[in-house]
Tab-separated table of N, CA and C in Angstrom:
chain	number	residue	atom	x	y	z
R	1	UNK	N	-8.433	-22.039	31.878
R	1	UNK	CA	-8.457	-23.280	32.629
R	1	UNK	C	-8.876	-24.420	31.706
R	2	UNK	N	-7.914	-25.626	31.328
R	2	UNK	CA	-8.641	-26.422	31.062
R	2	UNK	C	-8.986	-27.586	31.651
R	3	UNK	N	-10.185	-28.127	31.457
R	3	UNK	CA	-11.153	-29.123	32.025
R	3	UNK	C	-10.696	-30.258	31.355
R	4	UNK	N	-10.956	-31.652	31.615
R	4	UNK	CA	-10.600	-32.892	31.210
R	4	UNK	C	-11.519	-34.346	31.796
R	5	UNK	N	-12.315	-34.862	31.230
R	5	UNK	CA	-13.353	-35.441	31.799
R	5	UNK	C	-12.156	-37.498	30.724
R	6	UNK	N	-12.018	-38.021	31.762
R	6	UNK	CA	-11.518	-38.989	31.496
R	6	UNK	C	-12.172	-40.485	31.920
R	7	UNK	N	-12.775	-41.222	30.374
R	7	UNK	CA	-13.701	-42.420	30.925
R	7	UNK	C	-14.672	-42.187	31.968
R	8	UNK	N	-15.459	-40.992	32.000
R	8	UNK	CA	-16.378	-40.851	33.290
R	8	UNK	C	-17.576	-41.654	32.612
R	9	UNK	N	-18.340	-42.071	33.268
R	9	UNK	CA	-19.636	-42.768	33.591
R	9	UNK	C	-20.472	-42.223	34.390
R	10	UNK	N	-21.899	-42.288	34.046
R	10	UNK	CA	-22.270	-41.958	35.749
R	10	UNK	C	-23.987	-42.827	35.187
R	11	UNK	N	-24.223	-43.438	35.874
R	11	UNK	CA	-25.398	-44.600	36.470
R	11	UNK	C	-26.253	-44.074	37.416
R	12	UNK	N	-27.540	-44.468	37.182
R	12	UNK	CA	-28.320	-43.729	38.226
R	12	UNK	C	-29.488	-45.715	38.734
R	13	UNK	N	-29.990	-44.931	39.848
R	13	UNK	CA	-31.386	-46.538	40.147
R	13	UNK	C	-30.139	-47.539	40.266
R	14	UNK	N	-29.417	-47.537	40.917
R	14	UNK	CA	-28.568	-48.640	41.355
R	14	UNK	C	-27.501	-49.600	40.204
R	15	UNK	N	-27.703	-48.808	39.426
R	15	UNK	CA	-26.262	-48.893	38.591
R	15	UNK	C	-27.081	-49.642	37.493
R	16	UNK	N	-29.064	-49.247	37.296
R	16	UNK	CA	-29.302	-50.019	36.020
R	16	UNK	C	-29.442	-49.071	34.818
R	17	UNK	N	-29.411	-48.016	35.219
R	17	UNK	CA	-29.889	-47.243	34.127
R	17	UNK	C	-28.273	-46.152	34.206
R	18	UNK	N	-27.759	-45.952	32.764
R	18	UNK	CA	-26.281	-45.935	32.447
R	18	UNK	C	-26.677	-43.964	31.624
R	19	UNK	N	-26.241	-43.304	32.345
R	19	UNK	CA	-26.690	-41.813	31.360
R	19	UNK	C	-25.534	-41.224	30.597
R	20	UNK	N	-24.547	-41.322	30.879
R	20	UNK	CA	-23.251	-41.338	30.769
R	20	UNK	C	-22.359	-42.853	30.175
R	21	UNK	N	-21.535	-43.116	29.546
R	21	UNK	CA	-20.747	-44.267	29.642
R	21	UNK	C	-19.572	-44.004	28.455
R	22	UNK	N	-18.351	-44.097	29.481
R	22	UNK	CA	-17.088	-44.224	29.154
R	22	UNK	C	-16.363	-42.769	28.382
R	23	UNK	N	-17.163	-41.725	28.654
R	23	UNK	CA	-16.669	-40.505	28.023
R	23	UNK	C	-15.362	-39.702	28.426
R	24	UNK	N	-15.135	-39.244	27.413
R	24	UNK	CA	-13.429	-38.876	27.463
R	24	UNK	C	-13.657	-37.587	26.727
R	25	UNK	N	-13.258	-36.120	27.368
R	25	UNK	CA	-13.163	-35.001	26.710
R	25	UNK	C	-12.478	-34.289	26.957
R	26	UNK	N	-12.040	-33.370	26.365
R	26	UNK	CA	-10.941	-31.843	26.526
R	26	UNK	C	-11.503	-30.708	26.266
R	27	UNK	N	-11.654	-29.908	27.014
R	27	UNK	CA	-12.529	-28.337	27.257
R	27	UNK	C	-11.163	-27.844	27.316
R	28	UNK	N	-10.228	-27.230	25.840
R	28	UNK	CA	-9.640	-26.353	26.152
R	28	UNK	C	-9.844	-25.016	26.713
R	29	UNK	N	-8.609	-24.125	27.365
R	29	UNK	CA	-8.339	-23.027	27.787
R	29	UNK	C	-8.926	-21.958	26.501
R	30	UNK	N	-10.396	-21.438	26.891
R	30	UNK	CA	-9.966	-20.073	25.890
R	30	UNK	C	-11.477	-20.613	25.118
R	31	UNK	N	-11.293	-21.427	24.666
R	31	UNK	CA	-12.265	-22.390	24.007
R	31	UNK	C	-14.019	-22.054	23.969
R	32	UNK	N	-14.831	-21.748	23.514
R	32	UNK	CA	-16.051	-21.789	23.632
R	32	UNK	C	-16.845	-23.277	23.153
R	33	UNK	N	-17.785	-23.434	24.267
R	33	UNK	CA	-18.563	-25.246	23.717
R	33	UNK	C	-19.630	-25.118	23.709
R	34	UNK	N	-20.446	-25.301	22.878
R	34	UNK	CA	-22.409	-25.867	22.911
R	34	UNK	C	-22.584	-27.206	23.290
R	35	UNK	N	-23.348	-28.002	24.207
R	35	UNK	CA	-23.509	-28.916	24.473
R	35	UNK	C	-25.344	-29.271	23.971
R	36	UNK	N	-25.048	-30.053	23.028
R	36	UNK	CA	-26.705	-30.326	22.347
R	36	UNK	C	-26.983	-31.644	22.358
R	37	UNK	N	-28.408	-31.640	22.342
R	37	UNK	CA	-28.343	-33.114	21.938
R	37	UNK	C	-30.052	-33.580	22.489
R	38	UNK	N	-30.566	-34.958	21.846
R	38	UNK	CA	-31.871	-34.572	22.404
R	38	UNK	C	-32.487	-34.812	23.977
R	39	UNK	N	-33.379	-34.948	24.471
R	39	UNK	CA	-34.125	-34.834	25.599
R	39	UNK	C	-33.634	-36.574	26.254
R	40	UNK	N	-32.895	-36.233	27.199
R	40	UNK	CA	-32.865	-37.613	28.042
R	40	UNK	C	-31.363	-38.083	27.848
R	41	UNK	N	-30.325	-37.346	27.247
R	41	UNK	CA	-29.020	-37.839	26.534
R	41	UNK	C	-28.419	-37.872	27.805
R	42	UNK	N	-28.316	-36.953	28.693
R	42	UNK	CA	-27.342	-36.578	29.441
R	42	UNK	C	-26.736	-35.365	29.588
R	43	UNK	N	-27.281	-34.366	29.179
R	43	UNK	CA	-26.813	-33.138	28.696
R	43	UNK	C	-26.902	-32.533	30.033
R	44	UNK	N	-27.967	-32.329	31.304
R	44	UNK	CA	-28.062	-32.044	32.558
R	44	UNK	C	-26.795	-32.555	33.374
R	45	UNK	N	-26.323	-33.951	33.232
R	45	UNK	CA	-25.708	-34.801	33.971
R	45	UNK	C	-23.862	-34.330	33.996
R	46	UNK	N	-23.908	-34.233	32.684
R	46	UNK	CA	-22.911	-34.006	31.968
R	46	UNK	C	-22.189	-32.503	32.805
R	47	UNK	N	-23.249	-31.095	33.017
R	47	UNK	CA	-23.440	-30.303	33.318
R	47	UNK	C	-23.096	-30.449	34.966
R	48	UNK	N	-23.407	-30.842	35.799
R	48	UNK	CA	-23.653	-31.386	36.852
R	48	UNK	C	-22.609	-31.945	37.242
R	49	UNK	N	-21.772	-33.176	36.245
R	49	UNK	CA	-20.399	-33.148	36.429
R	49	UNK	C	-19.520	-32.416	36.432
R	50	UNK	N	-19.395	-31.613	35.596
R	50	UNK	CA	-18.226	-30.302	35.281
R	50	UNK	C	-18.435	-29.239	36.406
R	51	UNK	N	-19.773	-29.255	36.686
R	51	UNK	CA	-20.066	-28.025	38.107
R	51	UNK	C	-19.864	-28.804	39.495
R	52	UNK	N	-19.271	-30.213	39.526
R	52	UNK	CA	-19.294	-30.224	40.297
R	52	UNK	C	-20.398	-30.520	41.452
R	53	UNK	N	-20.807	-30.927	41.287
R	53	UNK	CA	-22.136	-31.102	42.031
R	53	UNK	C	-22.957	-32.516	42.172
R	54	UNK	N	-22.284	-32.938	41.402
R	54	UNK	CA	-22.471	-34.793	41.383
R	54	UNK	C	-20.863	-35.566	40.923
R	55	UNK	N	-21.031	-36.812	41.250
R	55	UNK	CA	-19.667	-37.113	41.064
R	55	UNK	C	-19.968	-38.357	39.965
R	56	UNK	N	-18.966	-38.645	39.379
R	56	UNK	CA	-19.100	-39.777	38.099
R	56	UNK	C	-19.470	-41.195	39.135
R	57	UNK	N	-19.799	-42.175	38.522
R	57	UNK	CA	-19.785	-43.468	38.837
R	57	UNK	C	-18.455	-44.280	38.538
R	58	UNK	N	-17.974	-43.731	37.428
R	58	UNK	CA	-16.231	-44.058	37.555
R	58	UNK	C	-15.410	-43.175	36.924
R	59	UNK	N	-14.550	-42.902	36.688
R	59	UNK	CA	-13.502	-41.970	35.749
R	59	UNK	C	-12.780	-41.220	36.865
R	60	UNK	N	-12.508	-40.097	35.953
R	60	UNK	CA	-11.793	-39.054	36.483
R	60	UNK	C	-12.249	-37.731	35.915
R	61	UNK	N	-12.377	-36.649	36.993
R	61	UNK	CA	-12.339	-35.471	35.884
R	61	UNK	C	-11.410	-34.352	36.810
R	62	UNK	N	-10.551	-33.298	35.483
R	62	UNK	CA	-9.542	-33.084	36.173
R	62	UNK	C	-9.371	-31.545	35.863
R	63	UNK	N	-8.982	-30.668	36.428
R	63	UNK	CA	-8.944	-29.226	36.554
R	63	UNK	C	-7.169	-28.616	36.315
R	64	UNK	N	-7.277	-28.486	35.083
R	64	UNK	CA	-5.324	-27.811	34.702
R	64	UNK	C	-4.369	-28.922	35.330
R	65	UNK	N	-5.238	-30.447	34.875
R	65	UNK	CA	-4.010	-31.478	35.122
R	65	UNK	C	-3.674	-31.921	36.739
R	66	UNK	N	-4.832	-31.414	37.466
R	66	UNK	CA	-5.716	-31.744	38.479
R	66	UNK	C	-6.406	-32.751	39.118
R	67	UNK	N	-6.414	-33.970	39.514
R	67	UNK	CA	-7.609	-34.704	39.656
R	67	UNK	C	-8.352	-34.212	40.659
R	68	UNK	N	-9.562	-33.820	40.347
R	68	UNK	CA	-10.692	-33.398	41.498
R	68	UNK	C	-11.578	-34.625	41.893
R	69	UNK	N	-12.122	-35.107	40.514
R	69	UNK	CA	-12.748	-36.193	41.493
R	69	UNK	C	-11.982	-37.494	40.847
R	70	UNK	N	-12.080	-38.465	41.370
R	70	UNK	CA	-11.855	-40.121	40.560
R	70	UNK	C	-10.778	-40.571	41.041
């Protein structure tokens, strides 16, 4: 399955504080990913998007050419 996260954003506290902004990625089929980075980046959020479980503040993210959310 591949995943596709297009210009997502996601804003938290009423759109002042930005955790996310303007990201664009490709999680190929087959593919293994580490997601690193330090304390406060977005690495939870990021997570949270792809599972589904929160939705971006804008973009798209899309499942085998899919739009699920955006």
């Amino acid at each position: 399955m591949k995943v596709e996260l297009r210009s997502v954003s996601k804003k938290f506290e009423s759109g002042s504080l930005s955790v996310l902004s303007n990201l664009s990625v490709l999680f190929a089929s087959g593919r293994s990913v580490s997601i690193m980075g330090q304390s406060g980046v977005g690495k939870s959020t990021l997570l949270q998007l792809l599972g589904l479980l929160d939705s971006p503040s804008e973009g798209e993210i899309l499942f085998d050419d899919q739009k699920i959310v955006g």
